[in-house]
């Protein structure tokens, strides 16, 4: 039976729309994932060098052992944020003559296939094989691996268990978050406990007392069993699902009323963003970008060119990140839009207004970077103009060529749905164009003229919006059947 | 009101819609029936300019629907949940649709009050987004949004499939009443022969993309249709 389940699981992976149809995209995606993996592998291989430089003069193995527990606390935090509950996959089996134990076992095992369970091994295995094995022998190396396996599994099921509990009761998640924060504070600020010492106490003594390895293994078994029991007693769809039931109320966004019909469309899109998981999390991610400046502006090494780069990203990340999937966000009701009395011009104007509002807000939020000099604000303003002028139009031009629907109810992290050739192609003009203009002029010693040029072009596009809307509209009428068809395909 | 000429749609070598000529006059109420895959929904989609036909055209009031947008002013349709904006509350959705037709909120509220029976207390003010409603209630929202637009042409794809018997009866009465008193042209598809023969004056029977029967409803229509479908399901009967 479990074998059949695994077969179904494999089929669902290969046949899902996420696993993109076209070969080129698959290759490019695979390539990107490979690069990401490669980074982690490289991190793993150079862990000893990194540790050597971070803790000069200290024994490498002690430094490593001291870090391990920190890693797992961090891991738990990340899992809690990003790991998805593998739930609905069991729905088609619940009414069939399959025993509950089998279903629950399957559900539990399937959750192990998360990428989070790979990281610890990719990072730590090279170090264990390179340093620990030669110095302390194969047995100790195996003990380390066993302990890390135990902790990984423990984290896996603990985060799932808590996530499931918090689905039924929101307080659980709040309490757990507070607990994690207190735990971190009590180490870093209050110095009541020290993960480093705890970690050392365990991993430092593992060679002398091999039986210690049973602790993480036992812990992982216990949490697996708790999780198992919990699932078994709560194997009901409405309790497993990640849907919370709460009262939803109608809201108005009065500010947008002054834009009339178009304002209503903007208000709808704002609701779309706020009321759906995928869009919400993708927008939340974009707010992180606002801190980019802290990386680049604090370091004298990065010159003016980086300011252009940073300025574009910080004031325009919403346009880039949210815009790249347009109009896929509205795939669920695209037919409804097409048959209703919405003029496509208005539809486009609404997008422009939304982009302008969010970009303006982002520009205002970056004003504190004036601390690093007013010139930065000037660059930000120029790139803000560029964003609301040029980049909005580029993004909408590609939106007319995006035929992939997006399921709004799923999270954004590690979600490749809706990603296709359009997004990759979109990257080129978006990232290269400003530098094609800025680069040569600045290279010959006139960075101010280069900035002026960018600003002028941005402004020109803002002033000629009406013209671009017309062009995009004509373009859309040619593509709309293909777009609608793509969005209908679930 | 509607004319279809030479219409053909092919998917992967299979003709799914093939209609040489069809005319629907103002005020007619048409029932569209046929087994799964007969091409009903595809026909609806072509008529709403959601799918581009291989050739041929659909004109509404003399204008090709693919080239003009005027038809959107007087055509209301509900084919599936894809027509609803599912992250809005029903109220928000109705205000939005009403707004598109220059109706004030007060006007929309008035209209919704008149549908109190139809909603049966399960749609409005329940504190739910449309996506959290049951299929039947989503269908009610879709149909109500159509009526809100005061259309001259109403197109519904299997509106009876998911709703309860009381609502089915109410919906049938509403359609009948509107087509009689307001000259509404209706186009309704259904798998339930009873419903269609009861509501519609003219029945179009589709098979493999073709309209193979075009009959004015009479007392013998239901029997005739039942005979057709029972033959269709029994290949051994000659």
CSV table of C-alpha atoms in Angstrom, one decimal, chain B:
chain,number,residue,atom,x,y,z
B,1,UNK,CA,-30.5,39.5,-31.7
B,2,UNK,CA,-27.8,37.0,-32.2
B,3,UNK,CA,-26.6,35.5,-35.4
B,4,UNK,CA,-24.0,32.8,-35.8
B,5,UNK,CA,-22.5,32.2,-39.2
B,6,UNK,CA,-20.2,29.4,-40.3
B,7,UNK,CA,-18.8,28.9,-36.8
B,8,UNK,CA,-16.2,26.2,-36.4
B,9,UNK,CA,-13.8,25.4,-33.5
B,10,UNK,CA,-11.3,22.6,-33.6
B,11,UNK,CA,-9.3,21.2,-30.7
B,12,UNK,CA,-6.4,18.9,-31.6
B,13,UNK,CA,-8.1,17.7,-34.8
B,14,UNK,CA,-11.5,17.2,-33.2
B,15,UNK,CA,-14.3,19.6,-34.2
B,16,UNK,CA,-16.0,20.7,-31.0
B,17,UNK,CA,-18.3,23.3,-32.5
B,18,UNK,CA,-19.6,23.4,-36.0
B,19,UNK,CA,-22.6,25.6,-36.6
B,20,UNK,CA,-23.3,26.7,-40.2
B,21,UNK,CA,-26.1,29.1,-39.2
B,22,UNK,CA,-28.1,30.0,-36.2
B,23,UNK,CA,-30.3,32.9,-35.4
B,24,UNK,CA,-31.7,33.8,-32.1
B,25,UNK,CA,-34.4,36.6,-32.0
B,26,UNK,CA,-35.0,39.1,-29.3
B,27,UNK,CA,-37.1,37.8,-26.4
B,28,UNK,CA,-36.6,34.1,-27.2
B,29,UNK,CA,-35.7,31.7,-24.4
B,30,UNK,CA,-33.4,29.0,-25.6
B,31,UNK,CA,-32.5,25.8,-23.9
B,32,UNK,CA,-29.2,24.2,-24.9
B,33,UNK,CA,-28.9,20.5,-24.2
B,34,UNK,CA,-26.5,17.7,-25.1
B,35,UNK,CA,-24.3,15.1,-23.5
B,36,UNK,CA,-20.9,16.0,-22.0
B,37,UNK,CA,-18.5,17.1,-24.7
B,38,UNK,CA,-21.2,18.1,-27.1
B,39,UNK,CA,-19.8,21.6,-27.2
B,40,UNK,CA,-22.3,23.6,-25.2
B,41,UNK,CA,-19.8,25.4,-23.0
B,42,UNK,CA,-17.4,26.0,-25.9
B,43,UNK,CA,-20.3,27.6,-27.8
B,44,UNK,CA,-21.1,29.8,-24.9
B,45,UNK,CA,-17.4,30.8,-24.6
B,46,UNK,CA,-17.2,31.7,-28.3
B,47,UNK,CA,-20.4,33.7,-28.0
B,48,UNK,CA,-18.8,35.6,-25.1
B,49,UNK,CA,-15.6,36.2,-27.0
B,50,UNK,CA,-13.5,34.1,-24.6
B,51,UNK,CA,-12.4,31.7,-27.2
B,52,UNK,CA,-11.4,32.5,-30.8
B,53,UNK,CA,-13.1,30.3,-33.3
B,54,UNK,CA,-11.2,28.8,-36.3
B,55,UNK,CA,-13.6,30.6,-38.6
B,56,UNK,CA,-17.0,32.1,-38.7
B,57,UNK,CA,-18.5,34.8,-36.5
B,58,UNK,CA,-21.0,35.6,-33.8
B,59,UNK,CA,-22.9,38.9,-34.1
B,60,UNK,CA,-24.9,40.4,-31.4
B,61,UNK,CA,-27.2,43.2,-32.5
B,62,UNK,CA,-25.4,43.2,-35.8
B,63,UNK,CA,-21.9,43.6,-34.3
B,64,UNK,CA,-19.3,41.0,-34.3
B,65,UNK,CA,-18.6,40.2,-30.7
B,66,UNK,CA,-14.9,39.7,-31.3
B,67,UNK,CA,-14.6,43.2,-32.8
B,68,UNK,CA,-16.9,45.3,-30.7
B,69,UNK,CA,-17.5,45.5,-27.0
B,70,UNK,CA,-21.0,47.0,-27.0
B,71,UNK,CA,-22.5,43.6,-26.2
B,72,UNK,CA,-21.0,43.8,-22.8
B,73,UNK,CA,-23.4,46.5,-21.9
B,74,UNK,CA,-26.5,44.3,-22.3
B,75,UNK,CA,-25.2,40.8,-21.9
B,76,UNK,CA,-24.9,39.1,-18.5
B,77,UNK,CA,-23.5,35.6,-18.2
B,78,UNK,CA,-22.5,33.0,-15.6
B,79,UNK,CA,-20.7,29.9,-16.9
B,80,UNK,CA,-18.6,28.8,-13.9
B,81,UNK,CA,-17.0,30.1,-10.7
B,82,UNK,CA,-14.2,31.5,-12.8
B,83,UNK,CA,-16.5,34.4,-13.4
B,84,UNK,CA,-16.6,35.4,-9.7
B,85,UNK,CA,-13.9,37.3,-7.9
B,86,UNK,CA,-13.6,34.8,-5.2
B,87,UNK,CA,-11.6,36.8,-2.6
B,88,UNK,CA,-14.4,39.4,-2.3
B,89,UNK,CA,-17.4,39.1,0.0
B,90,UNK,CA,-20.6,38.7,-2.0
B,91,UNK,CA,-21.6,42.3,-1.1
B,92,UNK,CA,-18.3,43.7,-2.4
B,93,UNK,CA,-18.8,41.8,-5.6
B,94,UNK,CA,-22.3,43.0,-6.1
B,95,UNK,CA,-21.3,46.6,-5.5
B,96,UNK,CA,-18.4,46.2,-7.9
B,97,UNK,CA,-20.6,44.7,-10.7
B,98,UNK,CA,-23.3,47.3,-10.0
B,99,UNK,CA,-20.7,50.1,-10.2
B,100,UNK,CA,-19.7,48.9,-13.6
B,101,UNK,CA,-23.3,49.6,-14.7
B,102,UNK,CA,-23.5,53.0,-13.0
B,103,UNK,CA,-25.6,51.7,-10.1
B,104,UNK,CA,-25.3,53.3,-6.7
B,105,UNK,CA,-24.8,51.3,-3.6
B,106,UNK,CA,-28.3,52.1,-2.5
B,107,UNK,CA,-29.6,50.8,-5.8
B,108,UNK,CA,-27.7,47.6,-5.4
B,109,UNK,CA,-28.9,47.2,-1.8
B,110,UNK,CA,-32.5,47.6,-3.0
B,111,UNK,CA,-32.0,45.0,-5.6
B,112,UNK,CA,-30.4,42.6,-3.1
B,113,UNK,CA,-33.4,43.0,-0.8
B,114,UNK,CA,-35.6,41.9,-3.6
B,115,UNK,CA,-33.6,38.7,-3.7
B,116,UNK,CA,-33.9,37.9,0.0
B,117,UNK,CA,-35.9,34.7,-0.7
B,118,UNK,CA,-33.6,33.6,-3.5
B,119,UNK,CA,-30.5,33.9,-1.2
B,120,UNK,CA,-32.4,32.2,1.7
B,121,UNK,CA,-30.2,33.9,4.2
B,122,UNK,CA,-27.1,32.0,3.2
B,123,UNK,CA,-25.2,34.5,1.0
B,124,UNK,CA,-25.4,38.0,2.4
B,125,UNK,CA,-23.9,39.2,5.7
B,126,UNK,CA,-22.5,35.8,6.5
B,127,UNK,CA,-18.9,37.1,6.9
B,128,UNK,CA,-17.5,34.9,4.2
B,129,UNK,CA,-15.5,35.5,1.1
B,130,UNK,CA,-17.1,34.1,-2.1
B,131,UNK,CA,-14.4,31.3,-2.2
B,132,UNK,CA,-15.7,30.1,1.2
B,133,UNK,CA,-19.2,29.6,0.0
B,134,UNK,CA,-20.6,26.3,-1.1
B,135,UNK,CA,-20.8,25.7,-4.9
B,136,UNK,CA,-24.6,26.2,-4.8
B,137,UNK,CA,-24.3,29.5,-3.0
B,138,UNK,CA,-21.5,30.6,-5.4
B,139,UNK,CA,-23.9,29.8,-8.2
B,140,UNK,CA,-26.5,32.0,-6.6
B,141,UNK,CA,-24.0,34.8,-6.4
B,142,UNK,CA,-23.2,34.4,-10.1
B,143,UNK,CA,-26.9,34.3,-11.1
B,144,UNK,CA,-27.8,37.3,-8.9
B,145,UNK,CA,-24.9,39.3,-10.3
B,146,UNK,CA,-26.3,38.6,-13.8
B,147,UNK,CA,-29.8,39.8,-12.9
B,148,UNK,CA,-28.3,42.9,-11.2
B,149,UNK,CA,-27.0,44.0,-14.5
B,150,UNK,CA,-30.6,44.2,-16.0
B,151,UNK,CA,-29.5,42.4,-19.1
B,152,UNK,CA,-31.2,42.1,-22.4
B,153,UNK,CA,-29.4,38.8,-23.0
B,154,UNK,CA,-28.8,36.3,-20.3
B,155,UNK,CA,-26.5,33.3,-20.6
B,156,UNK,CA,-26.3,30.6,-18.0
B,157,UNK,CA,-24.4,27.4,-18.2
B,158,UNK,CA,-26.0,24.6,-16.1
B,159,UNK,CA,-27.4,26.9,-13.5
B,160,UNK,CA,-29.5,24.2,-12.0
B,161,UNK,CA,-26.7,21.7,-11.4
B,162,UNK,CA,-25.6,22.8,-7.9
B,163,UNK,CA,-28.6,24.6,-6.4
B,164,UNK,CA,-31.3,23.2,-4.1
B,165,UNK,CA,-34.8,22.4,-5.4
B,166,UNK,CA,-36.5,25.5,-3.9
B,167,UNK,CA,-33.9,27.7,-5.6
B,168,UNK,CA,-34.3,25.8,-8.9
B,169,UNK,CA,-38.0,26.6,-8.9
B,170,UNK,CA,-37.4,30.2,-8.0
B,171,UNK,CA,-34.8,30.6,-10.7
B,172,UNK,CA,-37.1,29.0,-13.3
B,173,UNK,CA,-39.9,31.4,-12.3
B,174,UNK,CA,-37.6,34.4,-12.4
B,175,UNK,CA,-36.3,33.5,-15.9
B,176,UNK,CA,-39.8,32.9,-17.2
B,177,UNK,CA,-41.1,36.1,-15.7
B,178,UNK,CA,-38.3,38.2,-17.0
B,179,UNK,CA,-38.5,36.9,-20.5
B,180,UNK,CA,-42.2,37.4,-20.6
B,181,UNK,CA,-42.4,40.9,-19.1
B,182,UNK,CA,-39.1,42.5,-20.0
B,183,UNK,CA,-38.4,40.8,-23.3
B,184,UNK,CA,-35.2,39.2,-22.0
B,185,UNK,CA,-33.4,36.9,-24.3
B,186,UNK,CA,-32.2,33.8,-22.4
B,187,UNK,CA,-29.8,31.1,-23.3
B,188,UNK,CA,-29.7,28.3,-20.7
B,189,UNK,CA,-27.9,25.0,-20.9
B,190,UNK,CA,-28.8,22.1,-18.7
B,191,UNK,CA,-28.6,18.4,-18.3
B,192,UNK,CA,-32.0,18.3,-16.7
B,193,UNK,CA,-34.6,17.9,-19.5
B,194,UNK,CA,-37.5,18.7,-17.3
B,195,UNK,CA,-36.1,22.1,-16.4
B,196,UNK,CA,-35.2,23.1,-19.9
B,197,UNK,CA,-38.5,22.1,-21.4
B,198,UNK,CA,-40.3,23.9,-18.7
B,199,UNK,CA,-38.5,27.2,-19.0
B,200,UNK,CA,-37.5,27.4,-22.7
B,201,UNK,CA,-39.6,27.9,-25.7
B,202,UNK,CA,-37.0,26.7,-28.1
B,203,UNK,CA,-34.6,23.8,-27.6
B,204,UNK,CA,-31.3,23.3,-29.3
B,205,UNK,CA,-29.9,19.8,-29.1
B,206,UNK,CA,-26.1,19.5,-29.7
B,207,UNK,CA,-24.1,16.5,-30.5
B,208,UNK,CA,-20.4,16.5,-31.4
B,209,UNK,CA,-20.5,20.2,-32.0
B,210,UNK,CA,-23.4,20.2,-34.3
B,211,UNK,CA,-27.0,21.4,-33.6
B,212,UNK,CA,-28.9,18.4,-34.6
B,213,UNK,CA,-32.3,19.4,-33.4
B,214,UNK,CA,-33.9,22.8,-33.2
B,215,UNK,CA,-37.4,22.5,-31.9
B,216,UNK,CA,-40.1,24.7,-30.5
B,217,UNK,CA,-41.2,23.3,-27.1
B,218,UNK,CA,-44.5,21.6,-27.1
B,219,UNK,CA,-46.2,19.1,-24.9
B,220,UNK,CA,-44.4,16.2,-26.7
B,221,UNK,CA,-40.9,17.7,-26.6
B,222,UNK,CA,-39.9,16.2,-23.3
B,223,UNK,CA,-40.8,12.7,-24.5
B,224,UNK,CA,-39.0,13.3,-27.8
B,225,UNK,CA,-35.8,14.4,-26.0
B,226,UNK,CA,-35.9,11.5,-23.6
B,227,UNK,CA,-36.1,9.1,-26.5
B,228,UNK,CA,-33.1,10.7,-28.1
B,229,UNK,CA,-31.0,10.4,-25.0
B,230,UNK,CA,-32.0,6.9,-24.1
B,231,UNK,CA,-31.0,5.8,-27.6
B,232,UNK,CA,-27.8,7.7,-27.3
B,233,UNK,CA,-26.8,5.9,-24.1
B,234,UNK,CA,-27.6,2.5,-25.4
B,235,UNK,CA,-25.4,1.6,-28.4
B,236,UNK,CA,-26.9,-1.9,-28.7
B,237,UNK,CA,-30.4,-0.7,-29.3
B,238,UNK,CA,-31.0,-0.3,-33.1
